[in-house]
């Protein structure tokens, strides 16, 4: 698995086999960062269900200020740490060994806010809506921030989840990337839409 762009382009990182881990393909990674563009520079990035950490590392490679990784599988946490060390970015990263919903609560209590939040749970998982709702309610997204979901193309996503509104969907083979932004007109202060 190679970093596809930026300062660490071409660097080989460790991957993980089995355990239902499915690293984001190089094609999808490049597409995500083409969509994000130069907005990634100096951004605070949150990589949920981080796996090998490839998305957060790609963000650091392209100039993100910090990447925060949340991952529950112990071996994956070790791989994230190893991959960050390989590219010399341990000082620009934080790793939380936690399930995602508990990790989001911890980040909220610490007062952390992010410019980009990447969500890539196992394709069969039903956690998408819970995680999106928690992001809105816990106010983890900066005012101009974006949430990016990677999912199986057969999965349906509503146009509105709490205070988050769909901004576009992009297809790449069996994978879709869905973007959400904060609804600046609707939604209440607690992230609801009523």
PDB file of C-alpha atoms in Angstrom:
ATOM      1  CA  UNK A   1       0.000   0.000   0.000  1.00  0.00           C
ATOM      2  CA  UNK A   2       1.519   3.303  -1.171  1.00  0.00           C
ATOM      3  CA  UNK A   3       0.761   6.917  -0.309  1.00  0.00           C
ATOM      4  CA  UNK A   4      -0.740   8.421  -3.490  1.00  0.00           C
ATOM      5  CA  UNK A   5       0.144  12.104  -3.185  1.00  0.00           C
ATOM      6  CA  UNK A   6       1.907  14.919  -1.404  1.00  0.00           C
ATOM      7  CA  UNK A   7       5.147  14.910   0.577  1.00  0.00           C
ATOM      8  CA  UNK A   8       5.137  11.140   1.215  1.00  0.00           C
ATOM      9  CA  UNK A   9       3.967  10.092  -2.244  1.00  0.00           C
ATOM     10  CA  UNK A  10       5.198   6.598  -3.144  1.00  0.00           C
ATOM     11  CA  UNK A  11       6.060   5.632   0.439  1.00  0.00           C
ATOM     12  CA  UNK A  12       5.133   2.045   1.236  1.00  0.00           C
ATOM     13  CA  UNK A  13       2.967   1.551   4.316  1.00  0.00           C
ATOM     14  CA  UNK A  14       2.021  -1.610   6.148  1.00  0.00           C
ATOM     15  CA  UNK A  15      -1.397  -3.060   5.430  1.00  0.00           C
ATOM     16  CA  UNK A  16      -3.576  -5.497   7.357  1.00  0.00           C
ATOM     17  CA  UNK A  17      -5.067  -8.660   5.943  1.00  0.00           C
ATOM     18  CA  UNK A  18      -8.300 -10.264   7.075  1.00  0.00           C
ATOM     19  CA  UNK A  19     -10.322  -9.154  10.098  1.00  0.00           C
ATOM     20  CA  UNK A  20     -12.811  -7.578   7.657  1.00  0.00           C
ATOM     21  CA  UNK A  21     -10.415  -4.659   7.164  1.00  0.00           C
ATOM     22  CA  UNK A  22     -10.662  -3.146   3.720  1.00  0.00           C
ATOM     23  CA  UNK A  23      -8.112  -0.392   3.052  1.00  0.00           C
ATOM     24  CA  UNK A  24      -9.376   2.419   0.849  1.00  0.00           C
ATOM     25  CA  UNK A  25      -8.164   1.851  -2.712  1.00  0.00           C
ATOM     26  CA  UNK A  26      -5.581   4.177  -4.260  1.00  0.00           C
ATOM     27  CA  UNK A  27      -8.157   5.305  -6.826  1.00  0.00           C
ATOM     28  CA  UNK A  28     -10.689   6.305  -4.166  1.00  0.00           C
ATOM     29  CA  UNK A  29      -8.016   8.017  -2.042  1.00  0.00           C
ATOM     30  CA  UNK A  30      -6.892  10.132  -4.983  1.00  0.00           C
ATOM     31  CA  UNK A  31     -10.512  10.971  -5.789  1.00  0.00           C
ATOM     32  CA  UNK A  32     -11.260  12.067  -2.216  1.00  0.00           C
ATOM     33  CA  UNK A  33      -8.286  14.412  -2.106  1.00  0.00           C
ATOM     34  CA  UNK A  34      -9.090  15.802  -5.558  1.00  0.00           C
ATOM     35  CA  UNK A  35     -12.553  16.642  -4.211  1.00  0.00           C
ATOM     36  CA  UNK A  36     -11.099  18.191  -1.047  1.00  0.00           C
ATOM     37  CA  UNK A  37      -8.422  20.089  -2.986  1.00  0.00           C
ATOM     38  CA  UNK A  38      -6.200  22.647  -1.295  1.00  0.00           C
ATOM     39  CA  UNK A  39      -8.626  22.884   1.632  1.00  0.00           C
ATOM     40  CA  UNK A  40      -6.676  20.044   3.259  1.00  0.00           C
ATOM     41  CA  UNK A  41      -3.701  22.331   3.971  1.00  0.00           C
ATOM     42  CA  UNK A  42      -3.491  23.200   7.666  1.00  0.00           C
ATOM     43  CA  UNK A  43      -6.741  21.281   8.259  1.00  0.00           C
ATOM     44  CA  UNK A  44      -7.599  19.255  11.331  1.00  0.00           C
ATOM     45  CA  UNK A  45      -8.597  15.777  10.104  1.00  0.00           C
ATOM     46  CA  UNK A  46     -10.471  13.008  11.926  1.00  0.00           C
ATOM     47  CA  UNK A  47     -10.120   9.481  10.509  1.00  0.00           C
ATOM     48  CA  UNK A  48     -12.842   7.224  11.971  1.00  0.00           C
ATOM     49  CA  UNK A  49     -12.665   3.422  11.731  1.00  0.00           C
ATOM     50  CA  UNK A  50      -9.090   4.269  10.755  1.00  0.00           C
ATOM     51  CA  UNK A  51      -7.845   0.757   9.903  1.00  0.00           C
ATOM     52  CA  UNK A  52      -4.268   1.194   8.685  1.00  0.00           C
ATOM     53  CA  UNK A  53      -4.479   4.982   9.012  1.00  0.00           C
ATOM     54  CA  UNK A  54      -4.017   5.508   5.279  1.00  0.00           C
ATOM     55  CA  UNK A  55      -6.585   8.317   4.917  1.00  0.00           C
ATOM     56  CA  UNK A  56      -5.234  10.366   7.812  1.00  0.00           C
ATOM     57  CA  UNK A  57      -1.667   9.814   6.557  1.00  0.00           C
ATOM     58  CA  UNK A  58      -2.657  10.870   3.030  1.00  0.00           C
ATOM     59  CA  UNK A  59      -4.064  14.066   4.592  1.00  0.00           C
ATOM     60  CA  UNK A  60      -0.812  14.715   6.487  1.00  0.00           C
ATOM     61  CA  UNK A  61       1.150  14.092   3.295  1.00  0.00           C
ATOM     62  CA  UNK A  62      -0.884  16.818   1.615  1.00  0.00           C
ATOM     63  CA  UNK A  63      -0.312  19.371   4.375  1.00  0.00           C
ATOM     64  CA  UNK A  64      -2.955  18.739   7.049  1.00  0.00           C
ATOM     65  CA  UNK A  65      -2.021  20.241  10.403  1.00  0.00           C
ATOM     66  CA  UNK A  66      -3.031  17.164  12.410  1.00  0.00           C
ATOM     67  CA  UNK A  67      -4.750  13.835  11.859  1.00  0.00           C
ATOM     68  CA  UNK A  68      -6.621  12.132  14.669  1.00  0.00           C
ATOM     69  CA  UNK A  69      -7.273   8.395  14.308  1.00  0.00           C
ATOM     70  CA  UNK A  70     -10.011   6.407  16.078  1.00  0.00           C
ATOM     71  CA  UNK A  71      -9.761   2.622  15.786  1.00  0.00           C
ATOM     72  CA  UNK A  72     -10.963  -0.221  18.024  1.00  0.00           C
ATOM     73  CA  UNK A  73      -8.953  -3.176  16.659  1.00  0.00           C
ATOM     74  CA  UNK A  74      -5.656  -3.496  18.627  1.00  0.00           C
ATOM     75  CA  UNK A  75      -3.520  -4.745  15.722  1.00  0.00           C
ATOM     76  CA  UNK A  76      -4.763  -1.894  13.527  1.00  0.00           C
ATOM     77  CA  UNK A  77      -3.774   0.619  16.231  1.00  0.00           C
ATOM     78  CA  UNK A  78      -0.247  -0.845  16.164  1.00  0.00           C
ATOM     79  CA  UNK A  79      -0.166  -0.586  12.363  1.00  0.00           C
ATOM     80  CA  UNK A  80      -1.315   3.054  12.436  1.00  0.00           C
ATOM     81  CA  UNK A  81       1.493   3.890  14.878  1.00  0.00           C
ATOM     82  CA  UNK A  82       4.040   2.000  12.725  1.00  0.00           C
ATOM     83  CA  UNK A  83       2.860   3.725   9.529  1.00  0.00           C
ATOM     84  CA  UNK A  84       3.020   7.166  11.139  1.00  0.00           C
ATOM     85  CA  UNK A  85       6.566   6.417  12.298  1.00  0.00           C
ATOM     86  CA  UNK A  86       7.525   5.365   8.751  1.00  0.00           C
ATOM     87  CA  UNK A  87       6.591   8.786   7.390  1.00  0.00           C
ATOM     88  CA  UNK A  88       7.861  10.693  10.435  1.00  0.00           C
ATOM     89  CA  UNK A  89       4.472  12.106  11.462  1.00  0.00           C
ATOM     90  CA  UNK A  90       3.882  10.807  14.991  1.00  0.00           C
ATOM     91  CA  UNK A  91       4.154  14.392  16.253  1.00  0.00           C
ATOM     92  CA  UNK A  92       1.292  15.532  13.995  1.00  0.00           C
ATOM     93  CA  UNK A  93      -1.071  12.721  14.949  1.00  0.00           C
ATOM     94  CA  UNK A  94      -3.163  11.401  17.831  1.00  0.00           C
ATOM     95  CA  UNK A  95      -4.434   7.826  18.030  1.00  0.00           C
ATOM     96  CA  UNK A  96      -7.437   6.786  20.108  1.00  0.00           C
ATOM     97  CA  UNK A  97      -7.831   3.051  20.742  1.00  0.00           C
ATOM     98  CA  UNK A  98     -11.597   3.122  21.164  1.00  0.00           C
ATOM     99  CA  UNK A  99     -14.868   2.282  19.520  1.00  0.00           C
ATOM    100  CA  UNK A 100     -15.956   5.218  17.401  1.00  0.00           C
ATOM    101  CA  UNK A 101     -18.947   6.480  19.394  1.00  0.00           C
ATOM    102  CA  UNK A 102     -16.959   6.485  22.644  1.00  0.00           C
ATOM    103  CA  UNK A 103     -14.056   8.122  20.812  1.00  0.00           C
ATOM    104  CA  UNK A 104     -16.338  10.893  19.523  1.00  0.00           C
ATOM    105  CA  UNK A 105     -17.572  11.573  23.059  1.00  0.00           C
ATOM    106  CA  UNK A 106     -13.965  11.808  24.280  1.00  0.00           C
ATOM    107  CA  UNK A 107     -13.036  14.249  21.504  1.00  0.00           C
ATOM    108  CA  UNK A 108     -16.081  16.371  22.359  1.00  0.00           C
ATOM    109  CA  UNK A 109     -15.105  16.526  26.043  1.00  0.00           C
ATOM    110  CA  UNK A 110     -11.630  17.642  24.970  1.00  0.00           C
ATOM    111  CA  UNK A 111     -13.171  20.466  22.918  1.00  0.00           C
ATOM    112  CA  UNK A 112     -11.759  19.216  19.627  1.00  0.00           C
ATOM    113  CA  UNK A 113     -13.204  20.385  16.295  1.00  0.00           C
ATOM    114  CA  UNK A 114     -12.293  19.142  12.815  1.00  0.00           C
ATOM    115  CA  UNK A 115     -12.288  20.507   9.275  1.00  0.00           C
ATOM    116  CA  UNK A 116     -12.604  17.079   7.653  1.00  0.00           C
ATOM    117  CA  UNK A 117     -14.072  13.921   9.144  1.00  0.00           C
ATOM    118  CA  UNK A 118     -13.627  10.694   7.191  1.00  0.00           C
ATOM    119  CA  UNK A 119     -15.953   7.775   7.980  1.00  0.00           C
ATOM    120  CA  UNK A 120     -15.185   4.319   6.610  1.00  0.00           C
ATOM    121  CA  UNK A 121     -16.814   1.603   8.735  1.00  0.00           C
ATOM    122  CA  UNK A 122     -17.065  -2.028   7.603  1.00  0.00           C
ATOM    123  CA  UNK A 123     -19.369  -2.093   4.597  1.00  0.00           C
ATOM    124  CA  UNK A 124     -21.928  -4.269   6.416  1.00  0.00           C
ATOM    125  CA  UNK A 125     -22.005  -1.963   9.446  1.00  0.00           C
ATOM    126  CA  UNK A 126     -25.122   0.029  10.301  1.00  0.00           C
ATOM    127  CA  UNK A 127     -23.207   2.637  12.314  1.00  0.00           C
ATOM    128  CA  UNK A 128     -23.194   5.347   9.632  1.00  0.00           C
ATOM    129  CA  UNK A 129     -26.298   7.177  10.803  1.00  0.00           C
ATOM    130  CA  UNK A 130     -25.396   6.943  14.503  1.00  0.00           C
ATOM    131  CA  UNK A 131     -21.916   8.306  13.841  1.00  0.00           C
ATOM    132  CA  UNK A 132     -23.189  11.128  11.627  1.00  0.00           C
ATOM    133  CA  UNK A 133     -25.816  12.076  14.187  1.00  0.00           C
ATOM    134  CA  UNK A 134     -23.207  12.079  16.978  1.00  0.00           C
ATOM    135  CA  UNK A 135     -20.852  14.306  14.943  1.00  0.00           C
ATOM    136  CA  UNK A 136     -23.609  16.903  14.604  1.00  0.00           C
ATOM    137  CA  UNK A 137     -24.868  16.723  18.182  1.00  0.00           C
ATOM    138  CA  UNK A 138     -21.353  16.846  19.663  1.00  0.00           C
ATOM    139  CA  UNK A 139     -20.427  19.807  17.425  1.00  0.00           C
ATOM    140  CA  UNK A 140     -17.198  18.191  16.211  1.00  0.00           C
ATOM    141  CA  UNK A 141     -17.256  19.799  12.760  1.00  0.00           C
ATOM    142  CA  UNK A 142     -15.900  23.297  12.117  1.00  0.00           C
ATOM    143  CA  UNK A 143     -18.372  25.768  10.508  1.00  0.00           C
ATOM    144  CA  UNK A 144     -16.964  25.199   7.015  1.00  0.00           C
ATOM    145  CA  UNK A 145     -16.033  21.561   7.668  1.00  0.00           C
ATOM    146  CA  UNK A 146     -17.005  18.524   5.632  1.00  0.00           C
ATOM    147  CA  UNK A 147     -17.855  14.930   6.483  1.00  0.00           C
ATOM    148  CA  UNK A 148     -16.804  12.340   3.907  1.00  0.00           C
ATOM    149  CA  UNK A 149     -18.294   8.845   3.951  1.00  0.00           C
ATOM    150  CA  UNK A 150     -16.918   5.863   2.043  1.00  0.00           C
ATOM    151  CA  UNK A 151     -19.503   3.148   1.505  1.00  0.00           C
ATOM    152  CA  UNK A 152     -20.752   0.337  -0.671  1.00  0.00           C
ATOM    153  CA  UNK A 153     -22.655   1.712  -3.679  1.00  0.00           C
ATOM    154  CA  UNK A 154     -25.794  -0.217  -2.661  1.00  0.00           C
ATOM    155  CA  UNK A 155     -26.126   1.691   0.612  1.00  0.00           C
ATOM    156  CA  UNK A 156     -28.642   4.532   0.695  1.00  0.00           C
ATOM    157  CA  UNK A 157     -27.910   7.748   2.577  1.00  0.00           C
ATOM    158  CA  UNK A 158     -30.494  10.406   3.383  1.00  0.00           C
ATOM    159  CA  UNK A 159     -29.907  13.934   2.132  1.00  0.00           C
ATOM    160  CA  UNK A 160     -30.187  15.230   5.702  1.00  0.00           C
ATOM    161  CA  UNK A 161     -28.808  13.637   8.887  1.00  0.00           C
ATOM    162  CA  UNK A 162     -29.394  15.869  11.890  1.00  0.00           C
ATOM    163  CA  UNK A 163     -27.648  19.154  11.093  1.00  0.00           C
ATOM    164  CA  UNK A 164     -25.629  17.658   8.212  1.00  0.00           C
ATOM    165  CA  UNK A 165     -26.757  18.115   4.602  1.00  0.00           C
ATOM    166  CA  UNK A 166     -25.609  16.169   1.557  1.00  0.00           C
ATOM    167  CA  UNK A 167     -23.366  18.097  -0.819  1.00  0.00           C
ATOM    168  CA  UNK A 168     -22.648  15.425  -3.404  1.00  0.00           C
ATOM    169  CA  UNK A 169     -22.081  11.772  -4.192  1.00  0.00           C
ATOM    170  CA  UNK A 170     -19.331  10.268  -6.339  1.00  0.00           C
ATOM    171  CA  UNK A 171     -19.115   6.685  -7.599  1.00  0.00           C
ATOM    172  CA  UNK A 172     -15.981   4.571  -8.112  1.00  0.00           C
ATOM    173  CA  UNK A 173     -16.804   0.987  -9.048  1.00  0.00           C
ATOM    174  CA  UNK A 174     -18.473  -0.653  -6.027  1.00  0.00           C
ATOM    175  CA  UNK A 175     -17.624   2.327  -3.796  1.00  0.00           C
ATOM    176  CA  UNK A 176     -19.352   5.660  -3.301  1.00  0.00           C
ATOM    177  CA  UNK A 177     -18.047   8.774  -1.601  1.00  0.00           C
ATOM    178  CA  UNK A 178     -20.726  10.974  -0.043  1.00  0.00           C
ATOM    179  CA  UNK A 179     -20.017  14.507   1.209  1.00  0.00           C
ATOM    180  CA  UNK A 180     -21.932  16.316   3.938  1.00  0.00           C
ATOM    181  CA  UNK A 181     -21.679  19.865   5.268  1.00  0.00           C
ATOM    182  CA  UNK A 182     -23.395  21.606   8.163  1.00  0.00           C
ATOM    183  CA  UNK A 183     -26.834  22.968   7.398  1.00  0.00           C
ATOM    184  CA  UNK A 184     -26.395  26.689   8.016  1.00  0.00           C
ATOM    185  CA  UNK A 185     -30.110  27.502   7.736  1.00  0.00           C
ATOM    186  CA  UNK A 186     -31.897  24.601   9.385  1.00  0.00           C
ATOM    187  CA  UNK A 187     -31.047  22.517  12.414  1.00  0.00           C
ATOM    188  CA  UNK A 188     -31.020  23.602  16.039  1.00  0.00           C
ATOM    189  CA  UNK A 189     -28.053  24.267  18.290  1.00  0.00           C
ATOM    190  CA  UNK A 190     -28.022  20.643  19.405  1.00  0.00           C
ATOM    191  CA  UNK A 191     -27.687  19.301  15.877  1.00  0.00           C
ATOM    192  CA  UNK A 192     -31.341  18.400  15.346  1.00  0.00           C
ATOM    193  CA  UNK A 193     -33.293  19.323  12.266  1.00  0.00           C
ATOM    194  CA  UNK A 194     -36.635  20.024  13.864  1.00  0.00           C
TER     195      UNK A 194
END
